[in-house]
Amino acid sequence: MLALAVGLGFATIALPAVSGVALAQEGGEVPGESLGAASDAEFWRAVREGQEFTVSIPDKQAGVMIQSEGETWRNYRNGPVANFGGWVIVGMIIVLAMFYGLRGRIRIDSGLSDKMMRRFGNLELIGHWLTAGSFIVLGLTGLNTMYGRYLFGKSVESPGEFSGLHQFFAFTAYYGKLAHNYVAFAFMAGVVMIFVLWVKDNIPRGIDLKWLAVGGGLFSKNVHPPAKKFNAGQKFIFWTVILGGTTLSLSGLTLMFPFTFGLFAPTFSVLNVLGLNLPTEIPAIQEMQLAQIWHAVVAVVMISIIIAHIYIGSVGMEGAWDAMGSGMVDENWAREHHGLWVAETKGEAPPPDHDDGGDSKIAAGEAKPQPA
């Protein structure tokens, strides 16, 4: 009896569905034309303006649904920044090629003396090559990130076609990024090292103006302006590496550790003291975008300057490579390009045409002869 009752109950429930008859639902009327508590227009306006909403996931940056500055950053990075960087680097190479064609290699006017003297110690060589070697790696991997997709052409624009160039670019881009991140710390260490070793010899002095007045003798033969251990041109390179390397390191750390700290909001706050009206409240994602643009611009400027430095220290000037190759230089080369330094090192009186305004230790009677 119990089974029969249960069966009849299920049959009764199923009958309307089998017969196709819909049962009316009882209840109140469904409310219509209700605007709710918030306006849809206001909500989407907030989304479009990039306002940050509350999210429950760990990544709080997801609270910004639309960040319109991202499109501005992309267009600026792939447009003016990429074009500027390309023209600056290519332009520097063209200028150096023209200079070499007109001036040729800068020779030692008095010829090689076959007498060598120590210019840099082993620690100085290590500091230089640690900085230089790491910068070359960073420069190449950074340029590959910026221009690699253009150099490899359509092979990258067609993701379905994995050509050899496409695979090569994928390989270099992936491992280049890893190398860029890790080698960066070697570069930072090198910058600190050369700063400690050479800052005392790179303070600008009055004799640097004399060097600049004649272009360092780079454009004329038998012109050798006074210079100590570093001339004005080398001091410019030094401070470019120190200041540029520092700002590259800071912006690079911002990109390697995103959303950890920002550089531009506090920097803008300081600059506003000068009467500027720069924003001091910058969203974290926009801090990353500004850091990337700044990193790229400073990098291409430094790369172009270092290209000139490499040129003059290798094929551009006779005897210059030895200074950083072995630390030893020909004495005649040293006298022509760093006459005051030679006089101080050997305990000699400065050359008559190398007046340094009394700045030399020789003039003060403080120098002591040192072994060559």
Coordinates of C-alpha atoms in Angstrom, one line a residue:
M1 CA 0.0 0.0 0.0
L2 CA 2.8 2.4 0.9
A3 CA 4.6 1.7 -2.4
L4 CA 1.3 2.3 -4.3
A5 CA 0.7 5.6 -2.6
V6 CA 4.3 6.8 -3.3
G7 CA 4.0 5.7 -7.0
L8 CA 0.6 7.5 -7.4
G9 CA 2.2 10.7 -5.8
F10 CA 5.1 10.8 -8.4
A11 CA 2.6 10.1 -11.2
T12 CA 0.5 13.0 -10.1
I13 CA 3.5 15.3 -10.1
A14 CA 4.7 14.2 -13.5
L15 CA 1.3 14.4 -15.2
P16 CA 1.4 18.1 -16.0
A17 CA 4.8 17.8 -17.7
V18 CA 3.7 14.8 -19.7
S19 CA 0.5 16.5 -20.8
G20 CA 2.3 19.7 -21.7
V21 CA 0.1 21.8 -19.5
A22 CA 2.0 24.6 -17.6
L23 CA 0.9 25.4 -14.1
A24 CA 0.4 29.0 -13.2
Q25 CA 2.8 30.5 -10.6
E26 CA 1.3 32.5 -7.9
G27 CA 3.0 35.6 -6.6
G28 CA 3.2 39.4 -7.0
E29 CA 4.0 41.3 -10.2
V30 CA 7.6 41.5 -11.4
P31 CA 8.8 45.1 -10.8
G32 CA 9.7 46.9 -14.0
E33 CA 11.5 50.2 -14.9
S34 CA 13.6 50.1 -11.8
L35 CA 16.8 52.1 -11.9
G36 CA 18.3 50.4 -8.8
A37 CA 20.6 52.1 -6.4
A38 CA 23.3 53.2 -8.9
S39 CA 23.3 54.6 -12.4
D40 CA 24.9 52.4 -15.1
A41 CA 26.2 55.5 -16.8
E42 CA 28.1 56.6 -13.6
F43 CA 29.5 53.1 -13.2
W44 CA 30.9 52.8 -16.7
R45 CA 32.2 56.3 -16.5
A46 CA 34.2 55.3 -13.4
V47 CA 35.5 52.2 -15.2
R48 CA 36.5 54.3 -18.3
E49 CA 38.3 56.8 -16.1
G50 CA 40.4 54.0 -14.5
Q51 CA 39.0 54.3 -11.0
E52 CA 40.2 51.5 -8.7
F53 CA 37.5 49.2 -7.3
T54 CA 37.6 46.7 -4.4
V55 CA 38.7 43.1 -5.2
S56 CA 39.1 40.1 -3.0
I57 CA 42.0 38.5 -4.9
P58 CA 45.6 39.1 -3.9
D59 CA 46.4 41.3 -6.9
K60 CA 44.9 44.6 -6.0
Q61 CA 45.8 46.0 -9.4
A62 CA 43.0 44.0 -10.8
G63 CA 40.7 46.6 -9.2
V64 CA 41.3 48.8 -12.2
M65 CA 39.2 47.4 -15.1
I66 CA 40.3 49.8 -17.8
Q67 CA 43.6 51.7 -17.6
S68 CA 43.5 54.0 -20.6
E69 CA 47.1 55.3 -19.9
G70 CA 48.2 51.8 -20.9
E71 CA 47.3 52.5 -24.5
T72 CA 49.1 55.9 -24.3
W73 CA 52.2 54.1 -23.0
R74 CA 52.1 51.5 -25.7
N75 CA 51.8 54.1 -28.5
Y76 CA 54.5 56.2 -27.0
R77 CA 56.9 53.3 -26.5
N78 CA 56.4 51.8 -30.0
G79 CA 56.3 55.2 -31.6
P80 CA 58.4 58.2 -30.5
V81 CA 60.6 56.3 -28.0
A82 CA 61.5 53.5 -30.5
N83 CA 62.1 56.0 -33.3
F84 CA 64.1 58.4 -31.1
G85 CA 66.3 55.5 -29.9
G86 CA 66.9 54.2 -33.4
W87 CA 67.9 57.5 -34.9
V88 CA 70.2 58.4 -31.9
I89 CA 72.1 55.2 -32.1
V90 CA 72.3 55.0 -35.9
G91 CA 73.1 58.7 -36.0
M92 CA 76.1 58.2 -33.6
I93 CA 77.5 55.4 -35.8
I94 CA 77.2 57.6 -38.9
V95 CA 78.9 60.5 -37.2
L96 CA 81.8 58.3 -36.0
A97 CA 82.2 56.8 -39.5
M98 CA 82.4 60.3 -41.0
F99 CA 84.8 61.4 -38.3
Y100 CA 87.1 58.4 -39.0
G101 CA 86.9 59.1 -42.7
L102 CA 87.9 62.8 -42.3
R103 CA 90.4 62.5 -39.3
G104 CA 91.5 58.9 -39.6
R105 CA 93.1 57.3 -36.6
I106 CA 94.5 59.7 -34.1
R107 CA 98.2 58.9 -34.0
I108 CA 100.9 59.5 -31.4
D109 CA 102.6 62.6 -32.9
S110 CA 106.0 61.8 -31.3
G111 CA 105.8 58.1 -32.2
L112 CA 106.0 55.2 -29.8
S113 CA 108.7 55.4 -27.2
D114 CA 108.8 51.7 -26.4
K115 CA 108.8 52.8 -22.7
M116 CA 105.7 51.6 -20.9
M117 CA 104.3 53.0 -17.7
R118 CA 101.5 51.8 -15.4
R119 CA 98.3 53.7 -15.9
F120 CA 95.7 51.5 -14.2
G121 CA 96.0 48.8 -11.5
N122 CA 94.4 45.4 -11.5
L123 CA 91.5 46.5 -9.3
E124 CA 90.8 49.4 -11.7
L125 CA 90.8 47.1 -14.7
I126 CA 88.4 44.7 -12.9
G127 CA 86.0 47.6 -12.1
H128 CA 86.1 48.9 -15.6
W129 CA 85.5 45.6 -17.4
L130 CA 82.8 44.5 -14.9
T131 CA 80.9 47.7 -15.7
A132 CA 81.7 47.6 -19.4
G133 CA 81.0 43.9 -20.0
S134 CA 77.8 43.9 -18.1
F135 CA 76.6 47.1 -19.9
I136 CA 77.3 45.5 -23.3
V137 CA 75.1 42.5 -22.3
L138 CA 72.4 44.8 -21.0
G139 CA 72.5 47.0 -24.1
L140 CA 72.2 44.1 -26.6
T141 CA 69.4 42.3 -24.7
G142 CA 67.6 45.6 -24.2
L143 CA 67.9 46.5 -27.9
N144 CA 66.6 43.1 -28.8
T145 CA 63.5 43.7 -26.6
M146 CA 62.9 47.0 -28.2
Y147 CA 63.7 46.3 -31.9
G148 CA 64.0 42.5 -32.3
R149 CA 60.4 42.1 -33.5
Y150 CA 61.0 44.7 -36.2
L151 CA 64.4 43.2 -37.3
F152 CA 62.9 39.8 -37.7
G153 CA 60.1 41.1 -39.8
K154 CA 57.0 39.2 -40.8
S155 CA 58.2 36.0 -39.1
V156 CA 57.1 37.4 -35.8
E157 CA 53.9 39.0 -37.2
S158 CA 52.7 35.5 -38.3
P159 CA 52.3 33.4 -35.1
G160 CA 51.1 30.4 -37.0
E161 CA 54.4 30.2 -38.9
F162 CA 57.3 29.2 -36.7
S163 CA 60.1 30.0 -39.0
G164 CA 63.8 29.8 -38.0
L165 CA 63.9 33.5 -37.5
H166 CA 60.8 33.4 -35.3
Q167 CA 62.3 30.6 -33.2
F168 CA 65.6 32.5 -32.9
F169 CA 63.9 35.6 -31.8
A170 CA 61.8 33.7 -29.2
F171 CA 65.0 32.1 -27.9
T172 CA 66.9 35.3 -27.6
A173 CA 64.0 37.3 -26.2
Y174 CA 63.4 34.7 -23.4
Y175 CA 66.9 34.1 -22.4
G176 CA 67.9 37.7 -23.1
K177 CA 65.3 38.8 -20.5
L178 CA 66.8 36.4 -17.9
A179 CA 70.3 37.6 -18.7
H180 CA 69.2 41.2 -18.5
N181 CA 67.7 40.8 -15.1
Y182 CA 70.6 38.9 -13.5
V183 CA 73.5 40.8 -15.3
A184 CA 72.0 44.0 -14.1
F185 CA 73.3 43.4 -10.6
A186 CA 76.9 43.0 -11.9
F187 CA 76.4 46.4 -13.6
M188 CA 75.3 48.0 -10.4
A189 CA 78.3 46.5 -8.6
G190 CA 80.6 47.8 -11.3
V191 CA 79.1 51.4 -11.1
V192 CA 79.7 51.5 -7.4
M193 CA 83.2 50.1 -7.8
I194 CA 84.4 52.6 -10.4
F195 CA 82.8 55.5 -8.4
V196 CA 84.8 54.6 -5.3
L197 CA 88.0 54.1 -7.3
W198 CA 87.8 57.2 -9.6
V199 CA 85.6 59.9 -8.2
K200 CA 88.5 61.8 -6.7
D201 CA 90.1 62.0 -10.2
N202 CA 87.0 63.0 -12.0
I203 CA 86.1 66.2 -10.1
P204 CA 85.7 69.0 -12.8
R205 CA 88.6 71.5 -12.7
G206 CA 89.7 74.7 -14.5
I207 CA 92.1 72.8 -16.8
D208 CA 89.1 71.0 -18.2
L209 CA 87.9 74.2 -19.9
K210 CA 91.3 74.4 -21.7
W211 CA 90.8 70.9 -22.9
L212 CA 87.3 71.6 -24.1
A213 CA 88.4 74.9 -25.8
V214 CA 90.5 72.9 -28.3
G215 CA 88.3 69.9 -28.6
G216 CA 90.8 67.8 -26.7
G217 CA 93.1 67.9 -29.7
L218 CA 90.9 65.3 -31.4
F219 CA 90.4 67.5 -34.5
S220 CA 93.9 68.8 -35.0
K221 CA 97.4 67.3 -35.1
N222 CA 100.1 68.3 -32.6
V223 CA 97.5 69.8 -30.2
H224 CA 97.8 68.4 -26.7
P225 CA 95.8 70.3 -24.0
P226 CA 96.7 69.8 -20.4
A227 CA 95.1 66.9 -18.5
K228 CA 95.6 64.9 -15.4
K229 CA 94.7 61.2 -15.0
F230 CA 91.4 61.9 -16.7
N231 CA 90.7 64.6 -19.3
A232 CA 87.4 66.5 -19.7
G233 CA 86.0 64.0 -22.2
Q234 CA 86.7 61.1 -19.9
K235 CA 85.1 62.9 -17.0
F236 CA 82.0 63.3 -19.1
I237 CA 81.9 59.6 -19.7
F238 CA 82.5 58.9 -16.1
W239 CA 79.6 61.0 -14.8
T240 CA 77.4 59.8 -17.6
V241 CA 78.0 56.2 -16.4
I242 CA 77.6 57.1 -12.7
L243 CA 74.4 59.2 -13.0
G244 CA 72.9 57.4 -16.0
G245 CA 73.8 54.0 -14.5
T246 CA 72.2 55.0 -11.2
T247 CA 68.9 56.1 -12.7
L248 CA 68.9 53.0 -15.0
S249 CA 69.5 50.8 -11.9
L250 CA 66.6 52.4 -10.0
S251 CA 64.1 52.3 -12.8
G252 CA 65.3 48.7 -13.6
L253 CA 64.7 47.6 -10.0
T254 CA 61.2 49.1 -10.2
L255 CA 60.5 47.0 -13.3
M256 CA 62.0 43.8 -11.8
F257 CA 60.0 44.2 -8.6
P258 CA 56.8 45.7 -9.9
F259 CA 54.5 47.6 -7.5
T260 CA 57.1 47.4 -4.7
F261 CA 58.0 51.1 -4.8
G262 CA 57.5 54.1 -7.1
L263 CA 60.0 56.7 -8.2
F264 CA 58.0 59.3 -10.1
A265 CA 55.5 60.4 -7.5
P266 CA 58.2 61.4 -4.9
T267 CA 60.4 62.8 -7.7
F268 CA 57.5 65.0 -9.0
S269 CA 56.9 66.2 -5.4
V270 CA 60.5 67.5 -5.2
L271 CA 60.3 69.1 -8.6
N272 CA 57.1 70.9 -7.7
V273 CA 59.1 73.0 -5.3
L274 CA 60.5 74.7 -8.4
G275 CA 57.0 75.8 -9.3
L276 CA 56.0 72.9 -11.5
N277 CA 52.6 71.3 -11.4
L278 CA 53.4 67.7 -11.8
P279 CA 51.0 64.9 -10.4
T280 CA 52.0 63.5 -7.1
E281 CA 49.4 60.8 -6.9
I282 CA 50.2 58.2 -9.6
P283 CA 48.6 54.8 -9.8
A284 CA 51.0 51.9 -9.3
I285 CA 50.6 50.6 -12.9
Q286 CA 51.3 54.0 -14.3
E287 CA 54.5 54.2 -12.2
M288 CA 55.6 51.0 -14.0
Q289 CA 54.8 52.6 -17.4
L290 CA 56.7 55.8 -16.7
A291 CA 59.6 53.7 -15.4
Q292 CA 59.8 51.7 -18.6
I293 CA 59.7 54.8 -20.8
W294 CA 62.4 56.5 -18.7
H295 CA 64.5 53.3 -18.6
A296 CA 64.4 53.0 -22.4
V297 CA 65.2 56.7 -23.1
V298 CA 68.2 56.8 -20.7
A299 CA 69.4 53.5 -22.1
V300 CA 69.5 54.5 -25.7
V301 CA 71.3 57.8 -24.8
M302 CA 73.9 55.9 -22.8
I303 CA 74.4 53.3 -25.5
S304 CA 75.1 56.0 -28.1
I305 CA 77.6 57.7 -25.8
I306 CA 79.3 54.5 -24.9
I307 CA 79.6 53.6 -28.7
A308 CA 81.6 56.8 -29.1
H309 CA 83.7 55.9 -26.0
I310 CA 84.4 52.4 -27.4
Y311 CA 85.4 53.9 -30.8
I312 CA 87.9 56.4 -29.3
G313 CA 89.3 53.7 -27.0
S314 CA 89.9 51.2 -29.8
V315 CA 90.2 52.0 -33.5
G316 CA 89.9 55.8 -33.0
M317 CA 93.1 56.5 -31.1
E318 CA 96.5 54.8 -31.2
G319 CA 97.7 53.5 -27.9
A320 CA 94.3 54.0 -26.1
W321 CA 93.4 50.4 -26.0
D322 CA 96.5 49.4 -24.0
A323 CA 95.3 51.6 -21.1
M324 CA 92.4 49.2 -20.3
G325 CA 93.7 46.2 -22.1
S326 CA 96.8 45.7 -19.9
G327 CA 96.9 48.8 -17.7
M328 CA 100.2 49.8 -19.3
V329 CA 100.6 52.7 -21.8
D330 CA 103.3 54.1 -24.0
E331 CA 105.0 57.0 -22.3
N332 CA 104.8 59.3 -25.3
W333 CA 101.0 58.6 -25.5
A334 CA 100.7 59.4 -21.9
R335 CA 102.7 62.7 -22.2
E336 CA 100.6 63.9 -25.1
H337 CA 97.2 63.1 -23.7
H338 CA 97.8 63.2 -19.9
G339 CA 100.9 65.4 -19.5
L340 CA 100.1 66.6 -16.0
W341 CA 99.4 63.1 -14.8
V342 CA 102.8 61.9 -16.1
A343 CA 104.5 64.8 -14.4
E344 CA 102.9 64.0 -11.1
T345 CA 103.6 60.3 -11.4
K346 CA 107.3 60.8 -12.2
G347 CA 107.8 63.8 -9.9
E348 CA 108.6 66.1 -12.8
A349 CA 107.8 69.7 -13.4
P350 CA 104.7 70.2 -15.5
P351 CA 105.4 70.9 -19.2
P352 CA 105.6 74.7 -19.9
D353 CA 102.5 74.6 -22.1
H354 CA 100.5 72.6 -19.5
D355 CA 99.7 75.3 -16.9
D356 CA 97.0 74.1 -14.6
G357 CA 96.5 77.2 -12.6
G358 CA 98.4 75.9 -9.6
D359 CA 96.1 73.0 -9.2
S360 CA 98.9 70.4 -9.7
K361 CA 100.5 68.8 -6.7
I362 CA 103.8 69.4 -8.5
A363 CA 103.2 73.1 -8.2
A364 CA 102.7 72.8 -4.5
G365 CA 105.8 70.7 -4.1
E366 CA 103.8 67.7 -2.8
A367 CA 104.5 65.1 -5.5
K368 CA 106.8 62.2 -5.0
P369 CA 108.5 60.2 -7.7
Q370 CA 106.8 56.9 -8.3
P371 CA 108.2 53.9 -10.1
A372 CA 107.0 53.5 -13.7

